Structure formats: C-alpha cells, structure tokens
Amino acid sequence: MNQIQSVLITGANAGLGREAARQLALRKGISKVYLACRNPTKAKAAKTALERETGRNIFEIVLMDVTDPVSVRAAVAELSTQIDAVILNAGGTGGQNPNSLTSDGVTNIFATNVLGHVVLVDALLERQLVTSTILYAGSEAARGIPKMGMHRPDLSDGTVDEFKSIADGSKFGPEGDPMQTYGYAKLTATLWMGAMARQHPHIRFVTMSPGGTAGTAGFDDLPLMKRIVFKHVGGVLMPLFGMMHSVEAGAKRYLDGLLNPEFKTGHFYASQIGYPTGPVVDQANIDGTLSDITTQDNAQQALRQFA
C-alpha cells in the first residue's frame, strides 16, 4: 500500500466532507485534497475558506454530481494523475422526492448514497487511478438505531432480487419512509464494499460510520418538521444523551479509517450497539449478515444491473 498523500472527497463543500478536507490538510504528508462537488459556486467558496483556515494551497475542485453517473464518469475522465485515497462521503435523504426514480432506475435516495459511488469507484479502478484506500461513509442506520427511530433493515433473504427492490424502491413503495430506506441503502453499500475488498485485494475498502453528527448537511432535504427535529431540536438535545457528536469528531473517524491500517479491508466500523457515538467497533460482531459472503455478492450483483 502506498503512503496516502492525495485524497478525493465527495460532497466536500459542506458538513463532514468539508471538515475532513480541513483535517486532512493539517496532516503532515498530505499534499493534495480534491473537493468533489456538484455546485461550482459552493465549491469555490469552500476552497477559498479551506485555504484561509489551513494556510495551504493544496485543494483542487472536481465538479461531480454523484446522483448522475454521466457526471461522475465525465469527472473521472478529466483526472490526469493518480489519487491515493477516496472518501465516499456524499449522501443524505434524497431531496424533496427521495422515492422518485432517476433515469438509471433507482430512487433518488439510493442514487445519492450508493449508485454514484459505485460508478465512481468502478471508473477509478478501470483507469487505475486509485492506489491505496477507498473509504465509504457508512451509518449505524445499516444495523438500526432504535433510539433514533431507525429500525434494523429487515432483509427477507438477501437475494439479488431483494437488493434490486431496495435500489428501485419497490421494496418500500412510493410512500417509503426515507429514514428507513436510508438504512437499507447504507446496508447495501456496506455489503458492496465487502465484496469489492475480496475482488480487489490490492486496495483497502473500509466502511466507516461518522456516527450521529450534529450540523451535518445529510438531513437538509428532509421534510420541514423532521428537519427541525434532527437538525435543530436534535442538534441541541441529542448530544446531551450521547446520540450525536460534533462534525469534527465525525470527520476524525474518516481520517482514522483512512490512515490507520488497523482498520481492515472489507470491514464495517461504527459505534457500539445502542448509540451512534463513542468508540467504533467491527460491526460484523454485532450483525453477522455484514460479513456474509453470499449476501455481499448478491448486493454487488444487483448494483451491477444499474451501474
């Protein structure tokens, strides 16, 4: 594995992505941080602010909309140098119409959290542009957070068809609760990462949850009342009960997973059962489904039918 000197971060203009970029720039040995963003104005503002805050001119904008595979492939085609590591951070609850289908046949929430990142990783690997580590922003929602109203995703049999029904939303119907379908999307991506780790042993594939993070942009697209509860009321009360921590703490988890080789390829690390904060542990010790090879391969095979 090469020493990590350059990192590309999706969703890098705000929240966890921006904070991860800031923390990376303060690390010795990091010489380039690519800010993969879909909005050029916000990207430029983030780049300017990060340069001012860190005193380093190492940030480069890559225009990319992870909900649009065409945009992702075009962005990768423009890259001319190898990148050591990638943080697949972009995500959220799918905008105002999370259950509507994109032109690729997946729901908006699935496109945002999963499909675009699958396309990105495939394109980078095809051009041999990534040399060391790919880190996916997992979530405790993939194994359930009952105290936050997120039930454990219930796989009936973990077949290819079931994962396809998660991707296209038919498992949930047009009125599916985005807080629940979010967990299924994160679970599918986590399983895909496990399959990729076995198929590409020269690259580390680590899934790391940033945990319950106050101030993140991930829930900006929730309906008004849920957004108020999670971002404003929850942002004040949940940290008091150990249900949220700072964006700085969440981004540090990314850096730990990226730079510490003790976090093993193909594994999913997140908080201990019951809370989305605190020390991270290998989630396979909590839910054996996460390390089941057949289920991982089924998730990947389903994704290949959309990517």
Short mmCIF file of C-alpha atoms in Angstrom, two decimals:
data_model
loop_
_atom_site.label_atom_id
_atom_site.label_comp_id
_atom_site.label_asym_id
_atom_site.label_seq_id
_atom_site.Cartn_x
_atom_site.Cartn_y
_atom_site.Cartn_z
CA MET A 1 0.00 0.00 0.00
CA ASN A 2 1.27 3.46 -0.89
CA GLN A 3 1.53 6.15 1.75
CA ILE A 4 -1.55 8.35 1.41
CA GLN A 5 -0.64 11.79 0.10
CA SER A 6 -3.65 12.68 -2.07
CA VAL A 7 -7.34 12.23 -1.23
CA LEU A 8 -10.56 12.85 -3.16
CA ILE A 9 -13.69 13.58 -1.10
CA THR A 10 -17.23 13.57 -2.49
CA GLY A 11 -19.67 16.09 -1.06
CA ALA A 12 -16.70 18.18 0.07
CA ASN A 13 -18.13 21.68 0.18
CA ALA A 14 -20.08 21.30 3.44
CA GLY A 15 -20.50 19.30 6.62
CA LEU A 16 -18.42 16.17 7.12
CA GLY A 17 -16.78 16.32 3.70
CA ARG A 18 -15.54 19.86 4.19
CA GLU A 19 -14.33 19.13 7.72
CA ALA A 20 -12.50 16.01 6.55
CA ALA A 21 -10.78 18.12 3.90
CA ARG A 22 -9.74 20.64 6.56
CA GLN A 23 -8.39 17.98 8.91
CA LEU A 24 -6.50 16.25 6.12
CA ALA A 25 -4.80 19.49 5.10
CA LEU A 26 -3.46 19.82 8.63
CA ARG A 27 -1.89 16.35 8.47
CA LYS A 28 1.80 16.03 7.65
CA GLY A 29 2.31 14.24 4.36
CA ILE A 30 -0.98 15.21 2.70
CA SER A 31 -0.11 17.13 -0.47
CA LYS A 32 -3.41 17.28 -2.39
CA VAL A 33 -7.11 17.23 -1.48
CA TYR A 34 -9.65 17.02 -4.29
CA LEU A 35 -13.01 18.60 -3.48
CA ALA A 36 -15.61 16.67 -5.48
CA CYS A 37 -18.72 18.86 -5.53
CA ARG A 38 -21.71 19.35 -7.81
CA ASN A 39 -22.18 23.11 -7.29
CA PRO A 40 -19.28 25.18 -8.65
CA THR A 41 -20.15 28.29 -6.64
CA LYS A 42 -20.26 26.41 -3.33
CA ALA A 43 -17.13 24.50 -4.28
CA LYS A 44 -15.16 27.69 -4.92
CA ALA A 45 -16.38 29.20 -1.65
CA ALA A 46 -15.32 26.08 0.26
CA LYS A 47 -11.91 26.03 -1.44
CA THR A 48 -11.26 29.67 -0.57
CA ALA A 49 -12.34 29.17 3.05
CA LEU A 50 -10.27 26.00 3.46
CA GLU A 51 -7.17 27.69 2.10
CA ARG A 52 -7.65 30.53 4.56
CA GLU A 53 -8.30 28.21 7.52
CA THR A 54 -5.40 25.82 6.86
CA GLY A 55 -2.89 28.16 5.27
CA ARG A 56 -2.35 25.61 2.49
CA ASN A 57 -2.96 25.83 -1.23
CA ILE A 58 -3.49 22.12 -1.85
CA PHE A 59 -7.19 21.99 -2.72
CA GLU A 60 -8.47 21.24 -6.21
CA ILE A 61 -12.11 21.26 -7.31
CA VAL A 62 -13.56 18.31 -9.21
CA LEU A 63 -17.08 19.03 -10.46
CA MET A 64 -19.15 15.90 -9.96
CA ASP A 65 -22.80 15.13 -9.19
CA VAL A 66 -22.94 11.67 -7.59
CA THR A 67 -26.65 11.36 -8.41
CA ASP A 68 -25.73 11.41 -12.10
CA PRO A 69 -23.45 8.58 -13.35
CA VAL A 70 -22.75 10.52 -16.56
CA SER A 71 -21.38 13.40 -14.49
CA VAL A 72 -19.28 11.01 -12.39
CA ARG A 73 -17.73 9.30 -15.41
CA ALA A 74 -17.02 12.65 -17.06
CA ALA A 75 -15.27 13.91 -13.93
CA VAL A 76 -13.07 10.82 -13.71
CA ALA A 77 -12.22 11.13 -17.41
CA GLU A 78 -10.80 14.59 -16.67
CA LEU A 79 -8.43 13.33 -13.96
CA SER A 80 -4.85 13.12 -15.16
CA THR A 81 -2.98 11.87 -12.09
CA GLN A 82 -3.42 9.01 -9.66
CA ILE A 83 -5.15 9.53 -6.33
CA ASP A 84 -4.08 7.60 -3.27
CA ALA A 85 -7.43 7.53 -1.46
CA VAL A 86 -11.10 8.37 -1.82
CA ILE A 87 -13.68 9.25 0.84
CA LEU A 88 -17.16 8.39 -0.44
CA ASN A 89 -18.89 10.93 1.78
CA ALA A 90 -21.74 12.41 -0.26
CA GLY A 91 -25.18 11.22 0.78
CA GLY A 92 -28.36 12.23 2.51
CA THR A 93 -32.06 11.58 2.41
CA GLY A 94 -32.64 12.04 -1.31
CA GLY A 95 -34.04 15.54 -1.68
CA GLN A 96 -37.68 16.52 -1.79
CA ASN A 97 -38.66 13.37 -3.72
CA PRO A 98 -36.49 10.62 -2.23
CA ASN A 99 -38.58 7.77 -3.65
CA SER A 100 -38.80 9.09 -7.21
CA LEU A 101 -36.77 7.19 -9.79
CA THR A 102 -33.79 8.56 -11.65
CA SER A 103 -33.16 7.82 -15.33
CA ASP A 104 -30.99 4.91 -14.14
CA GLY A 105 -33.99 3.24 -12.48
CA VAL A 106 -33.02 3.77 -8.84
CA THR A 107 -34.58 6.03 -6.23
CA ASN A 108 -33.08 9.44 -5.59
CA ILE A 109 -32.05 8.37 -2.10
CA PHE A 110 -30.28 5.30 -3.49
CA ALA A 111 -28.60 7.29 -6.25
CA THR A 112 -27.26 9.81 -3.73
CA ASN A 113 -25.92 7.32 -1.21
CA VAL A 114 -24.93 4.33 -3.32
CA LEU A 115 -25.08 4.20 -7.11
CA GLY A 116 -22.99 7.28 -7.84
CA HIS A 117 -20.23 5.99 -5.59
CA VAL A 118 -20.31 2.57 -7.25
CA VAL A 119 -19.87 4.25 -10.64
CA LEU A 120 -17.07 6.44 -9.26
CA VAL A 121 -15.11 3.53 -7.81
CA ASP A 122 -15.53 1.45 -10.97
CA ALA A 123 -14.33 4.33 -13.14
CA LEU A 124 -11.30 5.00 -10.94
CA LEU A 125 -10.34 1.32 -10.86
CA GLU A 126 -10.81 0.95 -14.61
CA ARG A 127 -8.30 3.76 -15.22
CA GLN A 128 -6.06 2.56 -12.37
CA LEU A 129 -6.30 5.98 -10.76
CA VAL A 130 -6.68 4.95 -7.11
CA THR A 131 -3.65 3.41 -5.43
CA SER A 132 -4.39 2.77 -1.76
CA THR A 133 -7.71 3.13 0.03
CA ILE A 134 -11.41 3.68 -0.58
CA LEU A 135 -13.46 4.66 2.46
CA TYR A 136 -17.25 4.63 2.35
CA ALA A 137 -19.27 6.72 4.80
CA GLY A 138 -21.36 4.03 6.45
CA SER A 139 -24.04 4.55 9.06
CA GLU A 140 -25.29 2.89 12.21
CA ALA A 141 -28.64 3.01 10.40
CA ALA A 142 -27.41 -0.02 8.43
CA ARG A 143 -27.82 -2.07 11.61
CA GLY A 144 -30.57 0.09 13.12
CA ILE A 145 -30.67 2.88 15.72
CA PRO A 146 -33.96 2.24 17.57
CA LYS A 147 -33.41 5.17 19.93
CA MET A 148 -33.43 7.49 16.91
CA GLY A 149 -36.43 5.81 15.30
CA MET A 150 -34.35 3.88 12.75
CA HIS A 151 -35.26 0.20 12.85
CA ARG A 152 -32.85 -2.50 11.75
CA PRO A 153 -33.12 -3.08 7.98
CA ASP A 154 -35.01 -6.35 7.58
CA LEU A 155 -33.68 -8.47 4.73
CA SER A 156 -36.09 -11.24 3.80
CA ASP A 157 -33.50 -13.45 2.10
CA GLY A 158 -30.70 -11.18 0.85
CA THR A 159 -31.11 -12.25 -2.76
CA VAL A 160 -30.13 -10.28 -5.85
CA ASP A 161 -33.81 -9.51 -6.46
CA GLU A 162 -34.25 -8.16 -2.95
CA PHE A 163 -31.32 -5.78 -3.34
CA LYS A 164 -32.71 -4.69 -6.71
CA SER A 165 -36.01 -3.93 -4.96
CA ILE A 166 -34.12 -1.78 -2.43
CA ALA A 167 -32.40 0.11 -5.25
CA ASP A 168 -35.56 0.79 -7.26
CA GLY A 169 -37.73 1.35 -4.19
CA SER A 170 -40.26 -1.40 -4.94
CA LYS A 171 -39.50 -2.99 -1.56
CA PHE A 172 -40.93 0.08 0.16
CA GLY A 173 -43.48 1.56 -2.23
CA PRO A 174 -43.88 5.22 -3.22
CA GLU A 175 -44.52 6.31 0.38
CA GLY A 176 -41.46 4.65 1.89
CA ASP A 177 -40.07 6.47 4.93
CA PRO A 178 -36.72 7.99 3.85
CA MET A 179 -35.32 7.49 7.35
CA GLN A 180 -35.81 3.74 6.89
CA THR A 181 -34.87 3.45 3.22
CA TYR A 182 -31.68 5.36 4.08
CA GLY A 183 -30.66 2.48 6.34
CA TYR A 184 -31.29 -0.08 3.60
CA ALA A 185 -29.24 1.98 1.13
CA LYS A 186 -26.34 2.19 3.59
CA LEU A 187 -26.56 -1.54 4.27
CA THR A 188 -26.43 -2.35 0.54
CA ALA A 189 -23.37 -0.15 0.03
CA THR A 190 -21.63 -1.66 3.06
CA LEU A 191 -22.13 -5.16 1.66
CA TRP A 192 -20.89 -3.99 -1.76
CA MET A 193 -17.72 -2.69 -0.10
CA GLY A 194 -17.15 -6.11 1.43
CA ALA A 195 -17.44 -7.77 -1.96
CA MET A 196 -15.11 -5.23 -3.55
CA ALA A 197 -12.46 -5.85 -0.88
CA ARG A 198 -12.31 -9.51 -1.86
CA GLN A 199 -12.19 -8.77 -5.60
CA HIS A 200 -9.53 -6.06 -5.36
CA PRO A 201 -7.09 -7.14 -2.65
CA HIS A 202 -4.51 -4.50 -3.64
CA ILE A 203 -6.90 -1.75 -2.46
CA ARG A 204 -8.25 -1.25 1.07
CA PHE A 205 -12.04 -0.94 1.17
CA VAL A 206 -13.08 0.35 4.59
CA THR A 207 -16.60 1.32 5.62
CA MET A 208 -16.55 3.80 8.49
CA SER A 209 -19.58 5.48 10.01
CA PRO A 210 -19.01 9.10 11.02
CA GLY A 211 -21.65 8.49 13.69
CA GLY A 212 -24.55 10.71 14.65
CA THR A 213 -23.16 14.09 13.69
CA ALA A 214 -24.63 17.44 14.69
CA GLY A 215 -24.51 20.06 11.97
CA THR A 216 -24.09 17.66 9.06
CA ALA A 217 -25.73 18.54 5.74
CA GLY A 218 -27.03 15.00 5.30
CA PHE A 219 -30.54 15.72 6.54
CA ASP A 220 -31.04 19.12 4.90
CA ASP A 221 -33.54 17.64 2.43
CA LEU A 222 -35.86 16.08 4.99
CA PRO A 223 -39.45 17.37 5.22
CA LEU A 224 -39.67 20.53 7.33
CA MET A 225 -40.77 19.01 10.64
CA LYS A 226 -38.28 16.12 10.53
CA ARG A 227 -35.54 18.54 9.53
CA ILE A 228 -36.32 20.75 12.51
CA VAL A 229 -36.28 17.75 14.84
CA PHE A 230 -32.99 16.32 13.58
CA LYS A 231 -31.03 19.46 12.79
CA HIS A 232 -32.22 21.97 15.34
CA VAL A 233 -34.00 20.36 18.27
CA GLY A 234 -31.96 17.17 17.98
CA GLY A 235 -28.78 19.12 17.40
CA VAL A 236 -29.16 20.60 20.87
CA LEU A 237 -30.65 17.72 22.83
CA MET A 238 -29.18 14.60 21.22
CA PRO A 239 -25.55 15.37 22.13
CA LEU A 240 -26.64 15.59 25.76
CA PHE A 241 -27.88 11.99 25.58
CA GLY A 242 -24.92 10.62 23.64
CA MET A 243 -26.87 10.41 20.37
CA MET A 244 -24.78 12.96 18.44
CA HIS A 245 -21.27 14.30 18.45
CA SER A 246 -19.53 17.15 16.64
CA VAL A 247 -18.77 17.27 12.94
CA GLU A 248 -15.10 17.38 13.95
CA ALA A 249 -15.48 14.02 15.73
CA GLY A 250 -17.32 12.52 12.77
CA ALA A 251 -14.68 13.63 10.27
CA LYS A 252 -11.91 12.33 12.52
CA ARG A 253 -13.46 8.87 12.19
CA TYR A 254 -12.96 9.18 8.43
CA LEU A 255 -9.30 10.03 8.90
CA ASP A 256 -8.81 7.18 11.36
CA GLY A 257 -10.29 4.67 8.92
CA LEU A 258 -8.29 6.11 6.06
CA LEU A 259 -4.88 6.43 7.68
CA ASN A 260 -4.81 3.73 10.37
CA PRO A 261 -4.03 0.28 8.89
CA GLU A 262 -5.59 -1.39 11.94
CA PHE A 263 -8.94 -0.80 10.26
CA LYS A 264 -9.13 -3.82 7.97
CA THR A 265 -10.25 -4.01 4.38
CA GLY A 266 -13.76 -5.31 3.83
CA HIS A 267 -14.91 -4.45 7.35
CA PHE A 268 -17.55 -2.01 8.61
CA TYR A 269 -16.74 0.07 11.66
CA ALA A 270 -19.31 2.03 13.64
CA SER A 271 -20.42 2.72 17.18
CA GLN A 272 -21.29 0.02 19.64
CA ILE A 273 -24.89 -1.20 19.72
CA GLY A 274 -27.43 1.26 21.08
CA TYR A 275 -25.72 4.56 20.29
CA PRO A 276 -24.34 6.30 17.18
CA THR A 277 -21.42 7.84 19.08
CA GLY A 278 -18.47 6.64 21.14
CA PRO A 279 -15.70 4.16 20.22
CA VAL A 280 -16.05 2.29 16.95
CA VAL A 281 -16.16 -1.49 16.72
CA ASP A 282 -16.29 -4.05 13.91
CA GLN A 283 -20.00 -4.35 13.14
CA ALA A 284 -19.68 -7.97 11.99
CA ASN A 285 -19.51 -8.83 15.68
CA ILE A 286 -22.98 -7.30 16.06
CA ASP A 287 -24.64 -8.48 12.82
CA GLY A 288 -23.20 -11.49 11.01
CA THR A 289 -25.07 -10.56 7.82
CA LEU A 290 -22.49 -7.84 7.22
CA SER A 291 -19.69 -10.36 6.69
CA ASP A 292 -21.73 -13.00 4.84
CA ILE A 293 -20.01 -13.52 1.50
CA THR A 294 -23.11 -14.65 -0.38
CA THR A 295 -25.10 -11.63 0.77
CA GLN A 296 -22.24 -9.31 -0.15
CA ASP A 297 -22.00 -10.81 -3.63
CA ASN A 298 -25.76 -10.60 -4.12
CA ALA A 299 -25.72 -6.90 -3.23
CA GLN A 300 -22.90 -6.27 -5.69
CA GLN A 301 -24.58 -8.28 -8.45
CA ALA A 302 -27.75 -6.25 -8.00
CA LEU A 303 -25.80 -2.99 -8.23
CA ARG A 304 -24.13 -4.12 -11.45
CA GLN A 305 -27.57 -4.14 -13.09
CA PHE A 306 -27.88 -0.38 -12.54
CA ALA A 307 -24.29 0.91 -12.69
#
